[in-house]
Amino acid sequence: MKFIPHSESEKKEMLKEAGVSSFEELFKDVPAKKKLKQDLNLGKPLSEMQLRQEIEELASKNKNAKQLKLFLGAGCYNHFIPATVGAIVGRSEFYTAYTPYQPEMSQGMLQAIYEWQSHICLLTGMDIANASMYDGASACAEAMLMAKTATRRKKMVVAGALNPEYLAVLKTYANANSLELKEVAIEETGKAVDEETACVIVQNPDFLGRVQKLNELGKKVHEKGALLVVAIAEALSLASIEKPAGYGADIVAMEAQSFGNPMSFGGPHPGVIACREKLVRQIPGRLVGKTTDSDGKDGFILTMQAREQHIRRAKAGSNICSNQALCALASTVYLSTVGWKGLKEIAEQNHQNAEYLAEKLEAKGFELPYGKEFFNEFVVKKENAKELQAKLLEKGIVFGHSLSENKLLVAVTEMNSMKEIDELIEAIGG
Amino acid sequence: MKTIFDKGMDLSEVEVVRHYTALSRRNFGVDLGFYPLGSCTMKYNPKVCEDTARLDGFTGIHPLQPAKTVQGAMQLMYKLEKMLCEITGFARFSLQPAAGAQGELTGIMIMRAHFQEKGEQREKILVPDSAHGTNPASVSLCGFQAVELKSDSEGNVDLADLREKMDEKIAGIMITNPNTLGLFDTNIEKVCEIVHSKGGLVYGDGANMNAMLGICRPRELGIDIMHLNLHKTFSTPHGGGGPGSGPVGVVEELVDFLPVPLIEKNGENYEFNSKGKKSIGKVRSFYGNFGVMVKAFTYIKALGAVGLREVAEVAVLNANYLKEKLKPHYKLAFDRVCQHEFVLSDEGLANGVTTNDVAKRLLDYGVHPPTVYFPLIVKGAIMIEPTETETRETLNNFVDIMITIKQEAEKQPELVKEAPHSMPVKRLDAVKAAREPNLRWKE
């Protein structure tokens, strides 16, 4: 395939005009002994047709969501994506652009990010949202670093069931920053928080799917001058449950994959941080602001860059540079397409489908050990559940994420039709 | 333009599509024209890579599906890792970091873990003055102190300064080679030797790997840890600011510190290995930006070994060609054979016209401006990276435009100082944006 336009004779002419006699001379600063004497072992170039065939073959070795009945969530959800998303994200004016450093030439992406920030603020009730983070887990870790800087304290508390992927990333970042990270049960949070606590991190709905009442927890955290960080792995839940701002969140660390981004084996997905206005100087990543041009006309620009690494260098609170802008664009188009009414309906459908499955499973003798206050995901318990899971896989059903021999975390979205749920129940058998 | 919220949030599909299509027309990507943004490697993004990344077999798989149902994806990641090892010479790569900066962070965490294991207290890391801002930021984020190293008159790391600063309290150095001046550091082997002689590690910032593809391997130059930017070197599109992907490669003795999981091949099967007891842990959920990996894999397969080498050769050729053509008109910061990019200065432009003015005037000519005011060590830096995918015609056209702008600066300075004139907006008030933040739509 020809991605380089130069003919051989053109190369020769250009070498001459560049004042060198050969390619060898262009690389004269590379130590002679270190120059590769032979081609890399990477094979021959492929034609587009060969390439597609080879890669399609790899893709076909996977069982995708269209071939499976997927009841799996745990931080990544199979939601429907309207065609508008692909149409807009597929516009190369967006996807082949760099970070909008030149605002006059990048008003499109800048405005789209401003709209994304607005969407996230409206959904969470928070004052400020950034242009995106790598994912929900690293957003959570960066929220912890924000809390450290804002409070000048080094004790972090994780309350309740946090997604293990998020917890793992938190541990990595905490370790590198010499922060103390303590895990406690929700009920124990009050006791665990003291005047040295920077923040309490709590997921809602939690990893086990429970929608939590966090008002009291928020108060306890604030009494000690600590910040409440709310992690959200299923963004769609925001259309159904109380906004984090309502129960005292100071920072929301969120994964917005559910809005218009395919699962893609775990990425790329848009993470995001939203926070209270008082924390604006600590928020990491890009922020787009509205301003005016020299004629007084409205326009958008990357702003408050004094927080960022390219200005503050070693003193920056985060080193984030590239983010997940295109994924954020996908989410923006998704939200604008379905609208508020549509989003509520989708959330409602998720909840109803989940309730329907939960009921059916209970009738089959499954227990719901963590209750029924869930959104679209819940834990079921039954002897040998893991074995059953393996059996169902043979029938093309992925029945949840295994937590232990007898517990499964099961997710249901609008993509799991009533019929599909009935098929699952039938496959489980007596 | 009005925001979507001003139009109401329960719109018909056509209204939504027109809104975002209109926005796209107020944006500039590589498909529209020349984008010589230094150190960002804005090469053409092959369309086939977009297609392969969108295959249902890749987009429609869940990261926690049983491994036997995602063997194709795991095989692709396994093979991509092997390719990156072959290209760079490292023992293994973690594909998990989501961007270059996260790759850096991962690399510095590995350095930290390495010295912790050895029981050595090393608190500082050397960073050349020409480094990207992410370098010192990554260093601080891992509890190290960044110590700046000078560049010498040739644009290389100043060896005398390095010898003076390098001791047993220094964990190592973060070095970008070719550096942000676009120069291959002729001292690179010496730099690595000095750092190694005091027990330090060398971190390579792979932002500029494009110039080394198939030419030499960073590992063989003496580098111990390095991140690559799949969104630069391997042509995955930048997406208006991401997603990127910043895999980290290490030498054999540091493999155990890599993030988990790694993918292992066991007979005909691919498995996730999360056992690494010394691993720094995870830096991102699941396995990284998989969709970006598919694109990079497709790209490397399309080009093969010969194609990749040609990428480096022509990238360097294009940069030198442009450099020689522009040298008589703009001050060249370092007059040497450059690699993938070079840096001009605004010194000597007439009537106080600055780099920023030149950049804004370029917009009127339909060219995305180069990186400006970076590296910090060149006054009014204009950092130009043409990449290998640009034709001679495009380069010549750019030269003509740059010469015209220089003449305009002499004869009609206001035209340049007030540019752009043809964009949807004129120069924006950045001070107002920061002082009176309006970061979201409100009713």
PDB file of C-alpha atoms in Angstrom, chain A residues 1 3-6 10-11 13-15 17-18 23 26-27 29-31 34-36 39-43 45-46 48 51-52 54-56 58-59 61-66 68 72-74 76 84 88 91-100 102-109 111 114-115 117-119 121-122 126-127 134-135 165 169 172-173 175-178 262-268 288-295 297-301 303 309 313-314 317-319 322-326 332 335-337 339-341 393-394, chain B residues 1-5 9-10 13 16 19-21 23-24 26-31 35 37 40 42 45-48 51 56-66 68-73 75 86 98-99 101-102 105 109 112 131 133-134 137-138 140-142 184 186 189 211 214-217 220 237-243 280-287 289-291 298 301-305 308 310 313-314 317-318 320 324-325 336-337 339 360 363 367 369 389-390 392 423-424 426-429 432-434 438-441:
ATOM      1  CA  MET A   1       0.000   0.000   0.000  1.00  0.00           C
ATOM      2  CA  PHE A   3       1.205   5.864   1.982  1.00  0.00           C
ATOM      3  CA  ILE A   4       4.405   7.591   0.888  1.00  0.00           C
ATOM      4  CA  PRO A   5       3.961   9.613  -2.272  1.00  0.00           C
ATOM      5  CA  HIS A   6       7.591   9.954  -3.427  1.00  0.00           C
ATOM      6  CA  GLU A  10      11.931  12.329  -6.717  1.00  0.00           C
ATOM      7  CA  LYS A  11      13.719  11.100  -3.614  1.00  0.00           C
ATOM      8  CA  GLU A  13      16.260  15.025  -6.465  1.00  0.00           C
ATOM      9  CA  MET A  14      15.107  15.960  -3.011  1.00  0.00           C
ATOM     10  CA  LEU A  15      18.202  14.493  -1.376  1.00  0.00           C
ATOM     11  CA  GLU A  17      18.227  19.780  -2.797  1.00  0.00           C
ATOM     12  CA  ALA A  18      18.503  18.934   0.891  1.00  0.00           C
ATOM     13  CA  PHE A  23      19.998   8.575   2.808  1.00  0.00           C
ATOM     14  CA  LEU A  26      20.851  11.857   6.557  1.00  0.00           C
ATOM     15  CA  PHE A  27      21.526   9.320   9.296  1.00  0.00           C
ATOM     16  CA  ASP A  29      24.594  11.089  13.457  1.00  0.00           C
ATOM     17  CA  VAL A  30      23.419   7.562  14.232  1.00  0.00           C
ATOM     18  CA  PRO A  31      26.410   5.595  15.562  1.00  0.00           C
ATOM     19  CA  LYS A  34      24.328   0.639  15.885  1.00  0.00           C
ATOM     20  CA  LYS A  35      22.805   0.985  12.467  1.00  0.00           C
ATOM     21  CA  LEU A  36      20.662  -1.966  11.502  1.00  0.00           C
ATOM     22  CA  ASP A  39      15.584  -5.529   7.579  1.00  0.00           C
ATOM     23  CA  LEU A  40      13.529  -5.916  10.700  1.00  0.00           C
ATOM     24  CA  ASN A  41      11.784  -9.226  11.048  1.00  0.00           C
ATOM     25  CA  LEU A  42       8.330  -7.868  10.327  1.00  0.00           C
ATOM     26  CA  GLY A  43       7.442  -9.528   7.101  1.00  0.00           C
ATOM     27  CA  PRO A  45       4.225  -5.311   3.044  1.00  0.00           C
ATOM     28  CA  LEU A  46       0.696  -6.558   2.416  1.00  0.00           C
ATOM     29  CA  GLU A  48      -4.997  -3.897   1.303  1.00  0.00           C
ATOM     30  CA  LEU A  51      -4.328  -7.195   5.008  1.00  0.00           C
ATOM     31  CA  ARG A  52      -8.069  -7.119   5.440  1.00  0.00           C
ATOM     32  CA  GLU A  54      -5.684 -11.511   7.604  1.00  0.00           C
ATOM     33  CA  ILE A  55      -7.120  -9.119  10.144  1.00  0.00           C
ATOM     34  CA  GLU A  56     -10.706 -10.176   9.530  1.00  0.00           C
ATOM     35  CA  LEU A  58      -8.243 -12.557  13.642  1.00  0.00           C
ATOM     36  CA  ALA A  59     -11.475 -10.688  14.347  1.00  0.00           C
ATOM     37  CA  LYS A  61     -11.691 -15.781  16.093  1.00  0.00           C
ATOM     38  CA  ASN A  62     -13.491 -13.687  18.687  1.00  0.00           C
ATOM     39  CA  LYS A  63     -17.067 -14.222  19.720  1.00  0.00           C
ATOM     40  CA  ASN A  64     -18.678 -10.800  19.618  1.00  0.00           C
ATOM     41  CA  ALA A  65     -21.795  -9.443  21.291  1.00  0.00           C
ATOM     42  CA  LYS A  66     -23.899 -10.146  18.209  1.00  0.00           C
ATOM     43  CA  LEU A  68     -23.311 -14.148  22.144  1.00  0.00           C
ATOM     44  CA  LEU A  72     -21.761  -9.046  31.465  1.00  0.00           C
ATOM     45  CA  GLY A  73     -20.904  -5.587  32.826  1.00  0.00           C
ATOM     46  CA  ALA A  74     -18.479  -4.984  35.702  1.00  0.00           C
ATOM     47  CA  CYS A  76     -17.967  -2.126  30.574  1.00  0.00           C
ATOM     48  CA  THR A  84     -25.423   9.260  14.156  1.00  0.00           C
ATOM     49  CA  ILE A  88     -20.055  12.133  13.098  1.00  0.00           C
ATOM     50  CA  ARG A  91     -15.740  12.603   9.917  1.00  0.00           C
ATOM     51  CA  SER A  92     -12.057  13.009   9.377  1.00  0.00           C
ATOM     52  CA  GLU A  93     -12.180  16.727  10.208  1.00  0.00           C
ATOM     53  CA  PHE A  94     -12.576  15.427  13.746  1.00  0.00           C
ATOM     54  CA  TYR A  95     -10.679  12.178  13.890  1.00  0.00           C
ATOM     55  CA  THR A  96      -7.563  13.258  11.982  1.00  0.00           C
ATOM     56  CA  ALA A  97      -7.119  16.455  14.001  1.00  0.00           C
ATOM     57  CA  TYR A  98      -4.677  16.961  16.860  1.00  0.00           C
ATOM     58  CA  THR A  99      -5.452  18.563  20.215  1.00  0.00           C
ATOM     59  CA  PRO A 100      -7.057  21.942  19.423  1.00  0.00           C
ATOM     60  CA  GLN A 102      -4.954  26.509  17.338  1.00  0.00           C
ATOM     61  CA  PRO A 103      -8.443  27.531  18.374  1.00  0.00           C
ATOM     62  CA  GLU A 104      -9.342  29.517  15.266  1.00  0.00           C
ATOM     63  CA  MET A 105      -8.875  26.372  13.182  1.00  0.00           C
ATOM     64  CA  SER A 106     -10.432  24.004  15.741  1.00  0.00           C
ATOM     65  CA  GLN A 107     -13.698  25.630  16.743  1.00  0.00           C
ATOM     66  CA  GLY A 108     -15.599  22.452  15.875  1.00  0.00           C
ATOM     67  CA  MET A 109     -13.803  20.157  18.301  1.00  0.00           C
ATOM     68  CA  GLN A 111     -17.302  23.505  20.867  1.00  0.00           C
ATOM     69  CA  TYR A 114     -17.593  22.398  25.614  1.00  0.00           C
ATOM     70  CA  GLU A 115     -20.864  20.590  24.957  1.00  0.00           C
ATOM     71  CA  GLN A 117     -18.341  19.305  29.574  1.00  0.00           C
ATOM     72  CA  SER A 118     -21.860  20.744  29.768  1.00  0.00           C
ATOM     73  CA  HIS A 119     -23.495  17.323  29.345  1.00  0.00           C
ATOM     74  CA  CYS A 121     -22.149  18.782  34.447  1.00  0.00           C
ATOM     75  CA  LEU A 122     -25.866  18.487  33.756  1.00  0.00           C
ATOM     76  CA  MET A 126     -21.277  19.190  39.290  1.00  0.00           C
ATOM     77  CA  ASP A 127     -19.988  22.663  38.376  1.00  0.00           C
ATOM     78  CA  TYR A 134      -8.075   7.934  29.834  1.00  0.00           C
ATOM     79  CA  ASP A 135     -10.869   5.915  31.498  1.00  0.00           C
ATOM     80  CA  GLU A 165      -9.932  -2.527  38.039  1.00  0.00           C
ATOM     81  CA  VAL A 169      -5.159   1.543  39.393  1.00  0.00           C
ATOM     82  CA  THR A 172      -0.585   1.849  41.610  1.00  0.00           C
ATOM     83  CA  TYR A 173      -0.936   5.632  41.713  1.00  0.00           C
ATOM     84  CA  ASN A 175       2.081   3.655  45.768  1.00  0.00           C
ATOM     85  CA  ALA A 176       3.979   5.895  43.354  1.00  0.00           C
ATOM     86  CA  ASN A 177       2.913   8.948  45.351  1.00  0.00           C
ATOM     87  CA  SER A 178       3.522   7.406  48.795  1.00  0.00           C
ATOM     88  CA  PRO A 262     -18.398   0.248  21.842  1.00  0.00           C
ATOM     89  CA  MET A 263     -16.906  -2.155  24.372  1.00  0.00           C
ATOM     90  CA  SER A 264     -13.811  -2.687  22.184  1.00  0.00           C
ATOM     91  CA  PHE A 265     -12.230  -5.160  24.592  1.00  0.00           C
ATOM     92  CA  GLY A 266     -11.999  -2.438  27.226  1.00  0.00           C
ATOM     93  CA  GLY A 267     -10.905   0.645  25.328  1.00  0.00           C
ATOM     94  CA  PRO A 268     -10.664   3.325  24.097  1.00  0.00           C
ATOM     95  CA  VAL A 288     -12.474  24.282  27.091  1.00  0.00           C
ATOM     96  CA  GLY A 289     -13.856  27.713  27.842  1.00  0.00           C
ATOM     97  CA  LYS A 290     -16.076  30.098  25.973  1.00  0.00           C
ATOM     98  CA  THR A 291     -14.619  33.514  25.219  1.00  0.00           C
ATOM     99  CA  THR A 292     -14.785  36.197  22.541  1.00  0.00           C
ATOM    100  CA  ASP A 293     -12.591  37.060  19.579  1.00  0.00           C
ATOM    101  CA  SER A 294     -11.152  40.461  18.694  1.00  0.00           C
ATOM    102  CA  ASP A 295     -14.477  41.383  17.039  1.00  0.00           C
ATOM    103  CA  LYS A 297     -17.776  37.248  18.556  1.00  0.00           C
ATOM    104  CA  ASP A 298     -18.200  34.100  20.705  1.00  0.00           C
ATOM    105  CA  GLY A 299     -15.620  31.354  20.357  1.00  0.00           C
ATOM    106  CA  PHE A 300     -14.049  28.481  22.260  1.00  0.00           C
ATOM    107  CA  ILE A 301     -10.498  27.940  23.480  1.00  0.00           C
ATOM    108  CA  THR A 303      -8.202  27.504  28.947  1.00  0.00           C
ATOM    109  CA  GLN A 309       2.262  20.072  32.416  1.00  0.00           C
ATOM    110  CA  ARG A 313       6.252  21.197  34.018  1.00  0.00           C
ATOM    111  CA  ALA A 314       7.538  19.586  37.260  1.00  0.00           C
ATOM    112  CA  GLY A 317      -0.639  18.224  39.399  1.00  0.00           C
ATOM    113  CA  SER A 318      -0.998  15.728  36.567  1.00  0.00           C
ATOM    114  CA  ASN A 319       1.028  14.825  33.483  1.00  0.00           C
ATOM    115  CA  SER A 322      -3.532  13.386  25.166  1.00  0.00           C
ATOM    116  CA  ASN A 323      -6.933  12.381  26.458  1.00  0.00           C
ATOM    117  CA  GLN A 324      -9.848  10.563  24.824  1.00  0.00           C
ATOM    118  CA  ALA A 325     -11.358  13.464  22.876  1.00  0.00           C
ATOM    119  CA  LEU A 326     -12.891  11.380  20.098  1.00  0.00           C
ATOM    120  CA  THR A 332     -21.631  13.964  23.154  1.00  0.00           C
ATOM    121  CA  LEU A 335     -26.420  12.201  24.374  1.00  0.00           C
ATOM    122  CA  SER A 336     -27.526  14.833  21.892  1.00  0.00           C
ATOM    123  CA  THR A 337     -29.128  12.167  19.708  1.00  0.00           C
ATOM    124  CA  GLY A 339     -31.911  13.565  24.274  1.00  0.00           C
ATOM    125  CA  TRP A 340     -32.834  13.766  27.943  1.00  0.00           C
ATOM    126  CA  LYS A 341     -36.156  12.047  27.428  1.00  0.00           C
ATOM    127  CA  LEU A 393     -21.042 -20.501  27.695  1.00  0.00           C
ATOM    128  CA  GLU A 394     -21.291 -23.634  25.586  1.00  0.00           C
TER     129      GLU A 394
ATOM    130  CA  MET B   1     -22.289  28.868  16.683  1.00  0.00           C
ATOM    131  CA  LYS B   2     -25.141  28.064  19.071  1.00  0.00           C
ATOM    132  CA  THR B   3     -24.632  25.049  21.289  1.00  0.00           C
ATOM    133  CA  ILE B   4     -26.818  21.977  21.069  1.00  0.00           C
ATOM    134  CA  PHE B   5     -28.418  23.046  24.356  1.00  0.00           C
ATOM    135  CA  MET B   9     -32.202  18.757  24.039  1.00  0.00           C
ATOM    136  CA  ASP B  10     -34.880  16.708  22.349  1.00  0.00           C
ATOM    137  CA  GLU B  13     -31.893  13.296  14.057  1.00  0.00           C
ATOM    138  CA  VAL B  16     -28.318  16.703  15.529  1.00  0.00           C
ATOM    139  CA  HIS B  19     -25.237  20.580  14.141  1.00  0.00           C
ATOM    140  CA  TYR B  20     -22.226  18.286  14.420  1.00  0.00           C
ATOM    141  CA  THR B  21     -21.549  18.283  10.701  1.00  0.00           C
ATOM    142  CA  LEU B  23     -18.999  21.776  13.763  1.00  0.00           C
ATOM    143  CA  SER B  24     -16.817  19.371  11.789  1.00  0.00           C
ATOM    144  CA  ARG B  26     -15.079  24.337  11.625  1.00  0.00           C
ATOM    145  CA  ASN B  27     -12.281  21.884  12.329  1.00  0.00           C
ATOM    146  CA  PHE B  28      -9.074  20.967  10.526  1.00  0.00           C
ATOM    147  CA  GLY B  29      -7.612  17.494  10.192  1.00  0.00           C
ATOM    148  CA  VAL B  30      -4.816  15.845   8.237  1.00  0.00           C
ATOM    149  CA  ASP B  31      -7.260  14.833   5.509  1.00  0.00           C
ATOM    150  CA  TYR B  35      -0.298  19.671   9.471  1.00  0.00           C
ATOM    151  CA  LEU B  37       2.926  20.126  14.048  1.00  0.00           C
ATOM    152  CA  CYS B  40       3.203  15.316  17.034  1.00  0.00           C
ATOM    153  CA  MET B  42       0.732  14.257  12.049  1.00  0.00           C
ATOM    154  CA  ASN B  45      -3.928   7.981   8.752  1.00  0.00           C
ATOM    155  CA  PRO B  46      -4.654   5.102   6.352  1.00  0.00           C
ATOM    156  CA  LYS B  47      -8.348   4.378   5.936  1.00  0.00           C
ATOM    157  CA  VAL B  48      -7.941   0.635   6.133  1.00  0.00           C
ATOM    158  CA  ASP B  51     -12.053  -0.202   8.898  1.00  0.00           C
ATOM    159  CA  ASP B  56     -17.563  -6.368  15.001  1.00  0.00           C
ATOM    160  CA  GLY B  57     -15.084  -8.976  16.157  1.00  0.00           C
ATOM    161  CA  PHE B  58     -13.062  -6.191  17.786  1.00  0.00           C
ATOM    162  CA  THR B  59     -15.589  -3.524  18.825  1.00  0.00           C
ATOM    163  CA  GLY B  60     -18.185  -6.000  20.055  1.00  0.00           C
ATOM    164  CA  ILE B  61     -16.107  -7.898  22.591  1.00  0.00           C
ATOM    165  CA  HIS B  62     -16.205  -7.419  26.322  1.00  0.00           C
ATOM    166  CA  PRO B  63     -12.893  -7.264  28.225  1.00  0.00           C
ATOM    167  CA  LEU B  64     -14.070  -9.829  30.762  1.00  0.00           C
ATOM    168  CA  GLN B  65     -15.350 -12.423  28.317  1.00  0.00           C
ATOM    169  CA  PRO B  66     -13.736 -15.824  28.856  1.00  0.00           C
ATOM    170  CA  LYS B  68     -11.310 -18.673  24.859  1.00  0.00           C
ATOM    171  CA  THR B  69     -13.888 -16.361  23.246  1.00  0.00           C
ATOM    172  CA  VAL B  70     -11.378 -13.568  22.569  1.00  0.00           C
ATOM    173  CA  GLN B  71      -8.384 -15.466  21.230  1.00  0.00           C
ATOM    174  CA  GLY B  72      -8.195 -13.326  18.081  1.00  0.00           C
ATOM    175  CA  ALA B  73      -7.907 -10.110  20.086  1.00  0.00           C
ATOM    176  CA  GLN B  75      -3.348 -12.934  19.426  1.00  0.00           C
ATOM    177  CA  GLU B  86      11.463  -6.215  17.131  1.00  0.00           C
ATOM    178  CA  ALA B  98      -3.463   4.895  27.310  1.00  0.00           C
ATOM    179  CA  ALA B  99      -1.217   7.679  26.029  1.00  0.00           C
ATOM    180  CA  ALA B 101       2.230  10.642  29.121  1.00  0.00           C
ATOM    181  CA  GLN B 102       0.783   7.600  30.848  1.00  0.00           C
ATOM    182  CA  LEU B 105       4.377   7.652  34.207  1.00  0.00           C
ATOM    183  CA  MET B 109       7.016   3.920  38.277  1.00  0.00           C
ATOM    184  CA  ARG B 112      10.968   3.622  41.253  1.00  0.00           C
ATOM    185  CA  ALA B 131      12.263  17.909  27.082  1.00  0.00           C
ATOM    186  CA  GLY B 133       6.618  19.175  29.759  1.00  0.00           C
ATOM    187  CA  THR B 134       5.218  15.740  30.427  1.00  0.00           C
ATOM    188  CA  ALA B 137       5.606  16.277  35.354  1.00  0.00           C
ATOM    189  CA  SER B 138       5.867  12.463  35.213  1.00  0.00           C
ATOM    190  CA  SER B 140       7.279  14.681  40.082  1.00  0.00           C
ATOM    191  CA  LEU B 141       4.160  12.529  40.027  1.00  0.00           C
ATOM    192  CA  CYS B 142       6.235   9.556  41.143  1.00  0.00           C
ATOM    193  CA  PHE B 184      19.887  12.829  16.822  1.00  0.00           C
ATOM    194  CA  THR B 186      25.437  12.323  18.871  1.00  0.00           C
ATOM    195  CA  GLU B 189      25.777   6.303  23.754  1.00  0.00           C
ATOM    196  CA  ALA B 211      12.921   8.852  12.520  1.00  0.00           C
ATOM    197  CA  GLY B 214      14.333   0.314  10.820  1.00  0.00           C
ATOM    198  CA  ILE B 215      17.391   2.557  11.154  1.00  0.00           C
ATOM    199  CA  CYS B 216      18.497   1.674  14.676  1.00  0.00           C
ATOM    200  CA  ARG B 217      17.034   0.215  17.837  1.00  0.00           C
ATOM    201  CA  GLU B 220      20.961  -0.995  21.324  1.00  0.00           C
ATOM    202  CA  PRO B 237      -5.271   9.160  14.244  1.00  0.00           C
ATOM    203  CA  HIS B 238      -5.075  11.701  17.040  1.00  0.00           C
ATOM    204  CA  GLY B 239      -8.853  12.054  17.319  1.00  0.00           C
ATOM    205  CA  GLY B 240      -8.756  15.754  18.133  1.00  0.00           C
ATOM    206  CA  GLY B 241      -6.768  15.021  21.298  1.00  0.00           C
ATOM    207  CA  GLY B 242      -7.024  11.274  21.777  1.00  0.00           C
ATOM    208  CA  PRO B 243      -7.391   8.358  22.142  1.00  0.00           C
ATOM    209  CA  ILE B 280       3.846  -1.952  39.549  1.00  0.00           C
ATOM    210  CA  GLY B 281       0.188  -2.993  39.157  1.00  0.00           C
ATOM    211  CA  LYS B 282      -2.299  -1.546  36.716  1.00  0.00           C
ATOM    212  CA  VAL B 283      -2.280   1.976  35.295  1.00  0.00           C
ATOM    213  CA  ARG B 284      -5.529   1.686  33.403  1.00  0.00           C
ATOM    214  CA  SER B 285      -8.555  -0.597  33.518  1.00  0.00           C
ATOM    215  CA  PHE B 286      -8.454  -3.784  31.477  1.00  0.00           C
ATOM    216  CA  TYR B 287      -5.769  -3.890  28.763  1.00  0.00           C
ATOM    217  CA  ASN B 289      -6.812   1.307  24.290  1.00  0.00           C
ATOM    218  CA  PHE B 290      -7.354  -1.871  22.322  1.00  0.00           C
ATOM    219  CA  GLY B 291      -9.039  -0.163  19.359  1.00  0.00           C
ATOM    220  CA  THR B 298      -2.859  -2.921  10.708  1.00  0.00           C
ATOM    221  CA  LYS B 301       1.366  -5.137   8.693  1.00  0.00           C
ATOM    222  CA  ALA B 302       0.586  -2.919   5.715  1.00  0.00           C
ATOM    223  CA  LEU B 303       4.101  -1.502   5.566  1.00  0.00           C
ATOM    224  CA  GLY B 304       6.235  -4.426   6.629  1.00  0.00           C
ATOM    225  CA  ALA B 305       9.922  -4.026   7.387  1.00  0.00           C
ATOM    226  CA  LEU B 308       8.733   1.094   7.929  1.00  0.00           C
ATOM    227  CA  GLU B 310      11.055   3.982   4.121  1.00  0.00           C
ATOM    228  CA  GLU B 313      13.940   7.730   5.507  1.00  0.00           C
ATOM    229  CA  VAL B 314      11.330   9.900   3.846  1.00  0.00           C
ATOM    230  CA  LEU B 317      14.247  13.519   3.901  1.00  0.00           C
ATOM    231  CA  ASN B 318      11.144  15.732   3.965  1.00  0.00           C
ATOM    232  CA  ASN B 320      15.807  18.182   5.683  1.00  0.00           C
ATOM    233  CA  GLU B 324      17.218  23.712   3.558  1.00  0.00           C
ATOM    234  CA  LYS B 325      14.494  25.556   1.660  1.00  0.00           C
ATOM    235  CA  ARG B 336      22.876  20.419  11.298  1.00  0.00           C
ATOM    236  CA  VAL B 337      21.386  17.504   9.453  1.00  0.00           C
ATOM    237  CA  GLN B 339      15.967  13.958  11.702  1.00  0.00           C
ATOM    238  CA  LYS B 360      -2.018  32.711  12.838  1.00  0.00           C
ATOM    239  CA  LEU B 363      -4.234  29.564   9.104  1.00  0.00           C
ATOM    240  CA  VAL B 367      -2.001  25.177   6.696  1.00  0.00           C
ATOM    241  CA  PRO B 369       0.744  25.873  12.038  1.00  0.00           C
ATOM    242  CA  THR B 389       3.327  11.286   3.841  1.00  0.00           C
ATOM    243  CA  GLU B 390       3.568  14.792   2.393  1.00  0.00           C
ATOM    244  CA  ARG B 392       7.140  17.551  -2.560  1.00  0.00           C
ATOM    245  CA  MET B 423     -11.342  31.585   9.979  1.00  0.00           C
ATOM    246  CA  PRO B 424     -14.770  31.320  11.622  1.00  0.00           C
ATOM    247  CA  LYS B 426     -10.549  35.930  14.793  1.00  0.00           C
ATOM    248  CA  ARG B 427      -7.930  35.751  17.537  1.00  0.00           C
ATOM    249  CA  LEU B 428      -9.582  34.667  20.727  1.00  0.00           C
ATOM    250  CA  ASP B 429      -9.239  36.357  24.082  1.00  0.00           C
ATOM    251  CA  LYS B 432     -10.748  36.571  29.352  1.00  0.00           C
ATOM    252  CA  ALA B 433     -11.261  32.817  29.009  1.00  0.00           C
ATOM    253  CA  ALA B 434      -9.011  32.195  32.025  1.00  0.00           C
ATOM    254  CA  ASN B 438     -17.234  29.873  31.191  1.00  0.00           C
ATOM    255  CA  LEU B 439     -16.726  26.132  31.056  1.00  0.00           C
ATOM    256  CA  ARG B 440     -20.253  24.892  30.491  1.00  0.00           C
ATOM    257  CA  TRP B 441     -23.610  25.806  29.115  1.00  0.00           C
TER     258      TRP B 441
END
